[in-house]
Structure formats: structure tokens, C-alpha cells
Short mmCIF file of C-alpha atoms in Angstrom, two decimals:
data_model
loop_
_atom_site.label_atom_id
_atom_site.label_comp_id
_atom_site.label_asym_id
_atom_site.label_seq_id
_atom_site.Cartn_x
_atom_site.Cartn_y
_atom_site.Cartn_z
CA ASP A 29 111.73 92.25 98.53
CA VAL A 30 110.44 94.14 101.48
CA LYS A 31 109.02 91.88 104.16
CA VAL A 32 106.60 93.11 106.77
CA THR A 33 105.20 90.53 109.19
CA GLN A 34 102.43 90.80 111.72
CA SER A 35 102.27 88.54 114.67
CA SER A 36 98.70 87.17 114.05
CA ARG A 37 96.39 87.06 111.08
CA TYR A 38 93.30 86.59 113.27
CA LEU A 39 92.76 87.47 116.98
CA VAL A 40 89.74 87.28 119.18
CA LYS A 41 89.79 89.15 122.49
CA ARG A 42 87.30 90.02 125.25
CA THR A 43 86.25 93.61 126.15
CA GLY A 44 88.78 95.05 128.71
CA GLU A 45 91.64 92.82 127.75
CA LYS A 46 94.99 94.34 126.96
CA VAL A 47 95.94 93.45 123.41
CA PHE A 48 99.43 93.58 121.76
CA LEU A 49 99.89 93.62 118.00
CA GLU A 50 103.41 93.12 116.80
CA CYS A 51 104.93 94.10 113.50
CA VAL A 52 108.46 93.41 112.27
CA GLN A 53 110.14 94.58 109.11
CA ASP A 54 113.33 93.26 107.64
CA MET A 55 114.44 96.12 105.42
CA ASP A 56 116.05 98.34 108.01
CA HIS A 57 113.39 100.98 107.43
CA GLU A 58 113.42 104.05 109.66
CA ASN A 59 109.71 104.61 109.59
CA MET A 60 106.81 102.36 110.70
CA PHE A 61 103.06 102.89 110.69
CA TRP A 62 99.89 101.46 112.22
CA TYR A 63 96.55 101.87 110.42
CA ARG A 64 93.13 100.37 110.88
CA GLN A 65 90.90 99.68 108.01
CA ASP A 66 87.01 99.53 108.27
CA PRO A 67 84.38 99.20 105.59
CA GLY A 68 83.19 102.51 104.50
CA LEU A 69 85.85 104.48 106.39
CA GLY A 70 88.98 103.39 104.46
CA LEU A 71 92.41 103.52 105.85
CA ARG A 72 93.06 105.52 109.08
CA LEU A 73 96.39 106.25 110.60
CA ILE A 74 96.66 105.48 114.32
CA TYR A 75 100.37 106.15 115.04
CA PHE A 76 103.60 106.23 113.28
CA SER A 77 107.29 106.22 114.27
CA TYR A 78 110.24 107.70 112.41
CA ASP A 79 112.90 106.41 114.75
CA VAL A 80 113.52 104.14 117.67
CA LYS A 81 111.65 105.27 120.75
CA MET A 82 110.00 108.03 118.73
CA LYS A 83 106.22 108.13 117.96
CA GLU A 84 103.76 110.55 116.44
CA LYS A 85 99.94 110.42 116.72
CA GLY A 86 97.97 109.87 113.64
CA ASP A 87 94.35 110.72 113.14
CA ILE A 88 92.81 108.28 115.62
CA PRO A 89 95.26 107.51 118.48
CA GLU A 90 92.66 107.49 121.30
CA GLY A 91 92.53 104.08 122.95
CA TYR A 92 95.82 103.01 121.56
CA SER A 93 99.57 103.22 122.45
CA VAL A 94 102.63 102.10 120.62
CA SER A 95 106.17 100.98 121.42
CA ARG A 96 109.27 101.07 119.29
CA GLU A 97 112.26 99.64 121.29
CA LYS A 98 114.09 98.23 118.40
CA LYS A 99 114.21 99.56 114.62
CA GLU A 100 112.69 96.56 113.12
CA ARG A 101 109.75 96.19 115.55
CA PHE A 102 106.73 98.36 116.20
CA SER A 103 104.04 97.29 118.57
CA LEU A 104 100.38 98.55 118.88
CA ILE A 105 98.81 98.24 122.23
CA LEU A 106 95.17 98.36 123.09
CA GLU A 107 95.17 99.19 126.77
CA SER A 108 91.63 98.06 127.37
CA ALA A 109 90.01 96.58 124.24
CA SER A 110 86.48 97.73 123.37
CA THR A 111 84.10 96.39 120.73
CA ASN A 112 84.60 99.46 118.56
CA GLN A 113 88.13 98.46 118.12
CA THR A 114 87.12 95.40 116.10
CA SER A 115 88.86 96.08 112.81
CA MET A 116 91.59 95.10 110.36
CA TYR A 117 94.96 96.41 111.65
CA LEU A 118 97.57 97.06 109.21
CA CYS A 119 101.27 97.79 109.79
CA ALA A 120 103.46 99.44 107.10
CA SER A 121 107.10 100.50 106.87
CA SER A 122 109.09 102.86 104.70
CA SER A 123 112.58 104.06 104.28
CA SER A 124 111.43 107.59 105.13
CA VAL A 125 108.14 109.14 105.95
CA VAL A 126 107.77 110.40 102.43
CA GLU A 127 108.74 107.23 100.62
CA THR A 128 106.72 104.23 99.54
CA GLN A 129 104.97 102.40 102.40
CA TYR A 130 104.96 98.57 102.34
CA PHE A 131 102.26 96.78 104.19
CA GLY A 132 102.05 93.63 106.30
CA PRO A 133 99.35 91.01 105.83
CA GLY A 134 97.11 92.49 108.44
CA THR A 135 95.58 91.40 111.65
CA ARG A 136 91.85 90.93 111.84
CA LEU A 137 90.91 91.66 115.47
CA LEU A 138 87.48 90.77 116.92
CA VAL A 139 86.61 92.14 120.26
CA LEU A 140 83.73 90.46 122.03
CA ASP B 12 96.12 115.26 98.88
CA ALA B 13 94.14 115.68 95.65
CA LYS B 14 91.28 113.35 95.19
CA THR B 15 91.02 110.58 92.65
CA THR B 16 88.14 109.05 90.75
CA GLN B 17 88.11 105.40 89.76
CA PRO B 18 85.38 103.18 88.21
CA PRO B 19 83.91 101.04 91.07
CA SER B 20 84.37 97.79 89.16
CA MET B 21 85.83 96.20 85.98
CA ASP B 22 86.08 92.75 84.51
CA CYS B 23 88.91 91.42 82.40
CA ALA B 24 89.48 88.10 80.74
CA GLU B 25 92.35 85.96 81.93
CA GLY B 26 95.44 86.51 79.76
CA ARG B 27 94.24 89.87 78.41
CA ALA B 28 95.67 93.24 79.51
CA ALA B 29 93.73 94.96 82.28
CA ASN B 30 93.67 98.67 81.95
CA LEU B 31 92.53 100.54 85.06
CA PRO B 32 91.85 104.20 84.70
CA CYS B 33 92.21 106.93 87.30
CA ASN B 34 91.21 110.56 87.12
CA HIS B 35 93.07 113.13 89.22
CA SER B 36 92.22 116.40 87.56
CA THR B 37 93.37 118.53 90.61
CA ILE B 38 96.79 117.02 91.02
CA SER B 39 99.50 119.37 92.00
CA GLY B 40 102.91 119.58 90.40
CA ASN B 41 104.70 117.80 93.39
CA GLU B 42 102.17 114.98 93.76
CA TYR B 43 103.00 111.53 92.66
CA VAL B 44 100.55 108.95 91.37
CA TYR B 45 100.68 105.76 93.38
CA TRP B 46 98.91 102.41 92.83
CA TYR B 47 98.26 99.76 95.49
CA ARG B 48 96.06 96.71 95.36
CA GLN B 49 94.41 94.71 98.05
CA ILE B 50 93.43 91.09 97.66
CA HIS B 51 90.55 90.04 99.89
CA SER B 52 91.49 89.97 103.61
CA GLN B 53 95.12 90.74 102.96
CA GLY B 54 97.21 93.90 103.43
CA PRO B 55 97.61 96.37 100.55
CA GLN B 56 100.35 95.61 98.06
CA TYR B 57 102.39 98.42 96.51
CA ILE B 58 102.36 98.18 92.71
CA ILE B 59 104.05 101.14 91.13
CA HIS B 60 104.28 104.97 91.21
CA GLY B 61 105.29 107.88 88.97
CA LEU B 62 105.44 111.63 88.77
CA LYS B 63 105.05 112.49 85.11
CA ASN B 64 106.98 109.85 83.07
CA ASN B 65 105.49 106.51 82.33
CA GLU B 66 106.90 103.74 84.47
CA THR B 67 107.13 100.01 84.17
CA ASN B 68 108.15 97.31 86.62
CA GLU B 69 107.79 93.57 86.93
CA MET B 70 104.16 93.89 87.98
CA ALA B 71 102.65 96.62 85.79
CA SER B 72 102.97 99.70 83.73
CA LEU B 73 101.76 103.18 84.60
CA ILE B 74 100.84 105.63 81.90
CA ILE B 75 100.39 109.21 82.97
CA THR B 76 98.85 111.70 80.56
CA GLU B 77 100.87 114.76 79.63
CA ASP B 78 98.70 117.09 81.59
CA ARG B 79 98.90 114.64 84.45
CA LYS B 80 95.14 114.84 85.07
CA SER B 81 94.65 111.13 84.50
CA SER B 82 96.57 107.82 84.55
CA THR B 83 96.11 104.17 83.60
CA LEU B 84 97.54 101.21 85.30
CA ILE B 85 98.18 98.32 82.94
CA LEU B 86 98.48 94.72 84.00
CA PRO B 87 99.83 93.21 80.72
CA HIS B 88 98.65 89.60 81.06
CA ALA B 89 96.04 89.38 83.77
CA THR B 90 95.78 86.12 85.86
CA LEU B 91 93.16 85.03 88.34
CA ARG B 92 95.51 86.17 91.16
CA ASP B 93 95.18 89.74 90.00
CA THR B 94 91.51 89.84 91.18
CA ALA B 95 91.66 92.51 93.80
CA VAL B 96 90.63 96.09 94.71
CA TYR B 97 92.96 98.52 93.03
CA TYR B 98 93.60 101.97 94.61
CA CYS B 99 94.91 104.99 92.89
CA ILE B 100 96.36 107.64 95.16
CA VAL B 101 97.94 110.97 94.52
CA ARG B 102 100.48 111.92 97.20
CA ALA B 103 102.97 114.72 97.77
CA LEU B 104 106.24 113.34 99.23
CA ASN B 105 106.78 116.01 101.87
CA PHE B 106 106.93 115.87 105.63
CA GLY B 107 103.56 116.35 107.20
CA ASN B 108 102.09 114.20 104.58
CA GLU B 109 102.93 110.82 106.11
CA LYS B 110 99.55 109.03 106.01
CA LEU B 111 98.14 107.17 103.06
CA THR B 112 94.47 107.65 102.30
CA PHE B 113 92.74 105.16 100.04
CA GLY B 114 89.51 105.89 98.22
CA THR B 115 87.02 103.30 97.21
CA GLY B 116 89.20 101.89 94.49
CA THR B 117 88.20 99.64 91.54
CA ARG B 118 87.20 96.06 92.15
CA LEU B 119 88.98 94.21 89.33
CA THR B 120 87.62 90.70 88.60
CA ILE B 121 89.56 88.45 86.23
CA ILE B 122 87.33 86.05 84.38
CA PRO B 123 88.63 82.58 83.47
#
């Protein structure tokens, strides 16, 4: 079974804080993705990575950065958290960018 | 990606088969039908996908009509843990089409 884990299920941060969300997959997948999910807006792609140290912007990269130093780990960084970044953050991985994506449990982030 | 239409909600008695329909009348020849589900406050879970043949795995069966304009996801013996929002997606597996886009889905409630 594919296993994608995320570092926290729930997180509360203050405006202006730097926030790190970690994602780890154990299936040796090449590709990893970060989405956010908001009511009424559905799933939106923030960034994805198709290889170590490689990254591609998704639809809403502003205010976010990512890091992929190891194949199994993909980090999402909020440089200076803002209240409009309160959301459910979902990490996914796949064996290639065009294959089935498997999701982690999600991190529900609240920025106060 | 082509759009899909699903009923907003359905009920099913525990132990019965749950049949979830999806219309995708503008599907292209190279687009697959994917199903995911999302249990409240959790990450989406991959269920099954297919191109034109019917598919079955340990979770569900996928029936695709011959003209591929609609499909049905079948959960053969629904349990209370199958209560979730079910998303039908059509997706071409080619580069440049990395992101997943969920519609509003069908909220399936399993009744004891």
C-alpha cells in the first residue's frame, strides 16, 4: 500500500510566522504534489516536483515555496503566514506525473 | 479536462450495494475515468480508474458505458465507513495535465 504521511494533522500559527509542512512517501515515487482545499474552491495545486531538487509552480504558488532535498520528502513553506492561508493542505505522490496520485491525511492549518 | 456531473447526495442502506453515477458526456478518447473519495477531514483516497473496460478491485467496481459518456461506481456491500464524498474525475494522462481537479462530488450517506 502507498503510504503518504504529513507531519501534522492540525496546526495553529500566528500571522507572519514561517510555517513548514512536511510530507513523506514510502513508495519511491518520483513525483510529489502540494494542494490546498477550501470549501467552494475545491482542490488547487500549489507546487509539484518531478524529481529531487526540481519544482514546478502550480496554479497558486504565491506566498509559498517548496523544497525537495530527498526523493521521499517534499516540504511546503509559508514564508510569512497570512490569514488567507488558513486551509486544508494535502500532499500527494505518484510514480509519474501522469499516474495515479495518492494523498496523505492532510494538515488543517489555522493562521490567526 | 472534461467536466463531470454527479448527484449532490445519495443514501444507501448498510449492507446493500451503493451505485454512484457520473456523467461525462464530453469525455475525450484519451481521458480516463477516476474515482476518489474523501471522508470528513481526511485526505482523498484513490478508489479505482478505467479507460473503457469495466474494472474491479478490492474496494469497488467501475462500470463504463460503451459510449464512455457515463460511468457507475459500485460499492458492493456498503458499510458505515463508506460514508464520504465521492469524486468522479476524467483525466488525460499526458504531461502538462498534472493537477487533479475535483468537482463537488456526491455525498454518500450509509444508513444503519
